[in-house]
């Protein structure tokens, strides 16, 4: 039997990137999917965010695996909208078993107000995770059959690197550290209900959040095999991996997420799991 046969997973940031990869991976292993994404721009972010067409493509890919999917546009900063999406998804799919709080933003527009950039990082990457878990956990508790929650942090949530005094850079690092803190306190809170909580901490992942002109400009050109850009820019040691790979494939992060969410990890909770090609060892 596939690991998630008969189970339902709720994924935020599902329209593309890691979220799409997670949704399709768990669908391939038997899960039905509630796929949520804002599918709208955010003015302080330096690159385009996902679109309704991206979310529709995720839904198509899940259905191609033979599973049911409920796509929903909702902003993780909006607790009421998330709650409504969860209620609708649970009603249509028949329950909930796995929560993947994955939605997040990365590089901010250098022309943006640094105070707003800092707040937007915290609101999406940290408050959004809190909202996601609190929208879903009442369902898991009421069902009384346990469950698994996996939060998406970052390798920058486990190191002092990454911040540079800018509102966006500092906000990203602070928010990803905060996700690790939420994971640990959620694991303590939810253990009596048989609900496990962990997080994944990837280094750079080959998704639109990294593969875009704004990031290329930051590093002085496309990232090369040694992690450097083509013409100066940001210090490449901030993102250099120990293993000979510049960017982790989203499927490798999904493999870690699938393990943490599965019964194979039934005694694993409160863990921050780097999928970082050794970046944190450097």
Coordinates of C-alpha atoms in Angstrom, one line a residue:
X1 CA 0.0 0.0 0.0
X2 CA 1.2 3.5 -0.8
X3 CA 2.2 5.5 2.3
X4 CA -0.6 8.1 2.0
X5 CA -3.4 5.9 0.6
X6 CA -6.8 7.2 1.9
X7 CA -5.3 10.3 3.5
X8 CA -5.7 14.0 2.7
X9 CA -2.9 16.6 2.7
X10 CA -3.3 20.4 3.0
X11 CA -0.5 22.3 1.2
X12 CA 0.1 26.0 1.2
X13 CA 2.1 27.7 -1.5
X14 CA 1.0 24.8 -3.7
X15 CA 0.8 26.6 -7.1
X16 CA 4.4 26.0 -8.0
X17 CA 7.9 25.3 -6.6
X18 CA 8.3 23.2 -3.5
X19 CA 4.6 23.3 -2.7
X20 CA 3.7 21.8 -6.1
X21 CA 6.4 19.2 -5.8
X22 CA 5.1 18.2 -2.3
X23 CA 1.5 18.0 -3.5
X24 CA 2.4 15.8 -6.5
X25 CA 4.7 13.6 -4.5
X26 CA 2.1 12.8 -1.8
X27 CA -0.6 12.4 -4.4
X28 CA 1.7 9.9 -6.2
X29 CA 1.8 8.0 -2.8
X30 CA -2.0 8.0 -2.5
X31 CA -3.0 11.4 -0.9
X32 CA -5.9 13.6 -1.9
X33 CA -4.8 17.3 -1.8
X34 CA -6.2 20.6 -0.6
X35 CA -3.9 22.9 -2.6
X36 CA -3.9 26.6 -1.4
X37 CA -2.0 29.5 -2.9
X38 CA -2.5 33.3 -2.9
X39 CA -2.0 33.5 -6.7
X40 CA -1.5 37.3 -6.5
X41 CA 1.5 39.7 -6.4
X42 CA 3.0 41.3 -3.3
X43 CA 4.5 44.7 -4.0
X44 CA 7.6 44.3 -1.9
X45 CA 8.7 41.0 -3.5
X46 CA 11.3 41.2 -6.2
X47 CA 10.0 38.5 -8.5
X48 CA 6.6 37.4 -9.8
X49 CA 4.5 35.2 -7.5
X50 CA 2.3 32.3 -8.7
X51 CA -0.8 32.8 -10.8
X52 CA -4.2 31.1 -10.9
X53 CA -2.9 29.3 -14.0
X54 CA 0.0 27.9 -11.9
X55 CA -2.5 26.6 -9.3
X56 CA -4.6 25.0 -12.0
X57 CA -1.5 23.2 -13.3
X58 CA -0.8 21.8 -9.8
X59 CA -4.4 20.6 -9.7
X60 CA -4.0 18.9 -13.1
X61 CA -0.8 17.2 -12.0
X62 CA -2.5 15.9 -8.9
X63 CA -5.4 14.6 -10.9
X64 CA -3.0 13.0 -13.3
X65 CA -1.8 10.8 -10.3
X66 CA -5.4 9.6 -10.0
X67 CA -6.1 11.6 -6.8
X68 CA -8.8 14.2 -5.9
X69 CA -7.8 17.8 -5.5
X70 CA -9.4 21.0 -4.2
X71 CA -7.6 24.1 -5.3
X72 CA -8.2 27.3 -3.4
X73 CA -6.9 30.8 -3.6
X74 CA -6.2 32.2 -0.1
X75 CA -3.6 34.4 1.5
X76 CA -1.8 32.7 4.4
X77 CA -1.8 36.1 6.1
X78 CA -5.6 36.0 6.2
X79 CA -6.6 33.6 9.0
X80 CA -10.3 33.7 8.1
X81 CA -9.7 32.9 4.4
X82 CA -7.5 30.0 5.4
X83 CA -10.1 28.7 7.8
X84 CA -12.7 28.8 5.1
X85 CA -10.5 27.0 2.6
X86 CA -9.8 24.2 5.2
X87 CA -13.5 23.9 6.0
X88 CA -14.4 23.6 2.3
X89 CA -11.5 21.2 1.6
X90 CA -12.4 18.9 4.5
X91 CA -16.0 18.9 3.6
X92 CA -15.2 17.9 0.0
X93 CA -12.4 15.5 0.6
X94 CA -13.7 13.9 3.8
X95 CA -11.0 14.7 6.4
X96 CA -7.5 15.8 7.0
X97 CA -4.3 14.0 7.9
X98 CA -1.2 16.0 6.9
X99 CA -0.5 19.7 7.0
X100 CA 2.4 21.2 5.0
X101 CA 2.8 24.8 5.9
X102 CA 5.0 25.7 2.9
X103 CA 4.0 29.1 1.6
X104 CA 6.8 31.7 1.8
X105 CA 8.5 34.6 0.0
X106 CA 12.2 35.2 -0.6
X107 CA 14.1 38.1 -2.2
X108 CA 12.6 41.5 -1.7
X109 CA 12.7 44.5 -4.1
X110 CA 15.7 46.7 -3.0
X111 CA 13.5 49.7 -3.8
X112 CA 10.8 48.7 -1.3
X113 CA 10.5 50.4 2.0
X114 CA 12.7 48.3 4.3
X115 CA 10.2 48.5 7.1
X116 CA 7.5 47.1 5.0
X117 CA 9.8 44.5 3.5
X118 CA 10.7 43.3 7.0
X119 CA 7.0 43.1 8.0
X120 CA 5.9 41.3 4.8
X121 CA 8.6 38.6 5.4
X122 CA 7.3 38.0 8.9
X123 CA 3.7 38.2 7.9
X124 CA 4.0 35.6 5.1
X125 CA 6.8 33.3 6.4
X126 CA 6.0 33.3 10.1
X127 CA 2.4 34.5 10.8
X128 CA 1.3 32.6 7.7
X129 CA 2.7 29.4 9.2
X130 CA 0.9 30.1 12.5
X131 CA -2.3 30.8 10.7
X132 CA -2.0 27.6 8.6
X133 CA -1.5 25.3 11.6
X134 CA -4.3 27.0 13.6
X135 CA -6.7 26.6 10.7
X136 CA -6.0 22.9 10.4
X137 CA -5.2 21.6 13.9
X138 CA -8.8 21.8 15.2
X139 CA -9.8 19.4 12.5
X140 CA -7.0 17.0 13.4
X141 CA -7.8 17.1 17.1
X142 CA -11.5 16.6 16.6
X143 CA -10.9 13.6 14.3
X144 CA -8.9 12.0 17.1
X145 CA -6.6 10.0 14.9
X146 CA -3.4 12.0 15.1
X147 CA -1.7 13.5 12.1
X148 CA 1.5 15.1 10.9
X149 CA 2.5 18.7 10.3
X150 CA 5.6 19.7 8.4
X151 CA 6.7 23.3 8.3
X152 CA 9.0 24.8 5.6
X153 CA 11.9 26.7 7.2
X154 CA 15.3 27.2 5.6
X155 CA 18.9 26.5 6.2
X156 CA 19.0 30.2 7.1
X157 CA 16.7 29.3 10.0
X158 CA 19.6 27.4 11.6
X159 CA 22.6 29.8 11.1
X160 CA 23.6 33.4 11.6
X161 CA 24.2 33.8 7.8
X162 CA 21.8 35.4 5.4
X163 CA 20.8 38.7 6.9
X164 CA 22.6 41.8 5.6
X165 CA 20.9 44.7 7.4
X166 CA 18.2 45.1 4.8
X167 CA 14.6 44.8 5.8
X168 CA 14.0 41.9 3.5
X169 CA 17.2 40.0 4.3
X170 CA 16.8 40.3 8.0
X171 CA 13.1 39.6 7.9
X172 CA 13.7 36.4 5.9
X173 CA 16.3 35.1 8.4
X174 CA 14.2 36.1 11.4
X175 CA 11.1 34.5 10.0
X176 CA 12.8 31.2 9.2
X177 CA 14.3 31.1 12.7
X178 CA 10.8 31.7 14.0
X179 CA 9.4 28.8 12.1
X180 CA 11.9 26.5 13.9
X181 CA 10.6 27.9 17.2
X182 CA 7.0 27.4 16.2
X183 CA 7.8 23.8 15.2
X184 CA 9.3 23.1 18.6
X185 CA 6.4 24.6 20.6
X186 CA 3.8 23.1 18.3
X187 CA 5.4 19.6 18.8
X188 CA 5.1 20.0 22.5
X189 CA 1.5 21.3 22.3
X190 CA 0.2 18.7 20.0
X191 CA 2.0 15.5 21.2
X192 CA -0.8 14.6 23.6
X193 CA -3.1 14.5 20.5
X194 CA -0.8 12.1 18.6
X195 CA 0.1 14.9 16.1
X196 CA 3.7 15.1 15.1
X197 CA 5.3 18.4 14.1
X198 CA 8.7 18.8 12.2
X199 CA 10.3 21.2 9.8
X200 CA 12.5 21.0 6.7
X201 CA 15.4 23.4 6.3
X202 CA 16.6 23.5 2.7
X203 CA 19.4 25.5 1.3
X204 CA 18.8 27.1 -2.1
X205 CA 16.2 25.1 -4.1
X206 CA 15.7 25.2 -7.9
X207 CA 12.3 26.9 -7.9
X208 CA 11.0 30.2 -9.2
X209 CA 11.8 31.8 -5.9
X210 CA 15.5 31.4 -6.7
X211 CA 15.6 31.0 -10.5
X212 CA 14.6 34.5 -11.5
X213 CA 16.3 37.7 -12.8
X214 CA 16.2 39.4 -9.5
X215 CA 18.3 36.7 -7.8
X216 CA 20.6 36.6 -10.8
X217 CA 21.2 40.3 -10.5
X218 CA 21.9 39.9 -6.8
X219 CA 24.7 37.4 -7.5
X220 CA 26.0 39.2 -10.6
X221 CA 24.7 36.6 -13.0
X222 CA 23.3 33.0 -13.1
X223 CA 24.6 30.8 -10.3
X224 CA 27.4 28.6 -11.5
X225 CA 28.5 25.2 -10.1
X226 CA 30.6 26.8 -7.4
X227 CA 27.7 28.9 -6.3
X228 CA 29.2 32.2 -7.5
X229 CA 27.6 34.6 -9.9
X230 CA 28.9 35.9 -13.1
X231 CA 30.1 39.3 -12.0
X232 CA 30.4 39.9 -8.3
X233 CA 27.4 40.8 -6.2
X234 CA 26.4 39.1 -2.9
X235 CA 29.0 36.9 -1.2
X236 CA 28.5 33.4 -2.6
X237 CA 29.6 31.8 0.6
X238 CA 26.2 32.6 2.0
X239 CA 24.6 30.0 -0.2
X240 CA 27.5 27.6 -1.1
X241 CA 26.8 24.0 -0.4
X242 CA 29.4 21.5 0.7
X243 CA 28.4 18.9 -1.8
X244 CA 28.9 19.6 -5.5
X245 CA 25.4 21.0 -6.3
X246 CA 24.4 24.6 -6.4
X247 CA 20.7 24.3 -5.9
X248 CA 18.8 21.4 -4.4
X249 CA 16.1 19.8 -6.5
X250 CA 12.6 20.4 -5.1
X251 CA 12.0 16.6 -5.4
X252 CA 14.7 16.0 -2.8
X253 CA 12.9 18.3 -0.3
X254 CA 9.7 16.5 -1.1
X255 CA 11.3 13.2 -0.3
X256 CA 12.2 14.5 3.2
X257 CA 8.7 15.9 3.6
X258 CA 7.1 12.7 2.6
X259 CA 9.2 10.8 5.1
X260 CA 8.4 13.2 8.0
X261 CA 4.7 13.1 7.2
X262 CA 4.6 9.3 6.9
X263 CA 4.1 6.5 9.4
X264 CA 7.8 5.6 8.9
X265 CA 8.5 8.7 11.0
X266 CA 5.9 7.9 13.7
X267 CA 8.3 8.6 16.5
X268 CA 9.9 11.6 14.9
X269 CA 8.7 15.0 16.2
X270 CA 10.3 18.3 17.1
X271 CA 13.0 17.9 14.5
X272 CA 14.5 20.5 12.1
X273 CA 15.8 18.5 9.2
X274 CA 18.3 20.2 6.9
X275 CA 18.1 19.3 3.2
X276 CA 21.0 21.5 2.4
X277 CA 23.8 19.5 0.6
X278 CA 26.0 20.3 3.6
X279 CA 25.7 24.1 3.5
X280 CA 25.4 24.3 7.3
X281 CA 28.6 22.4 7.8
X282 CA 30.7 25.1 6.1

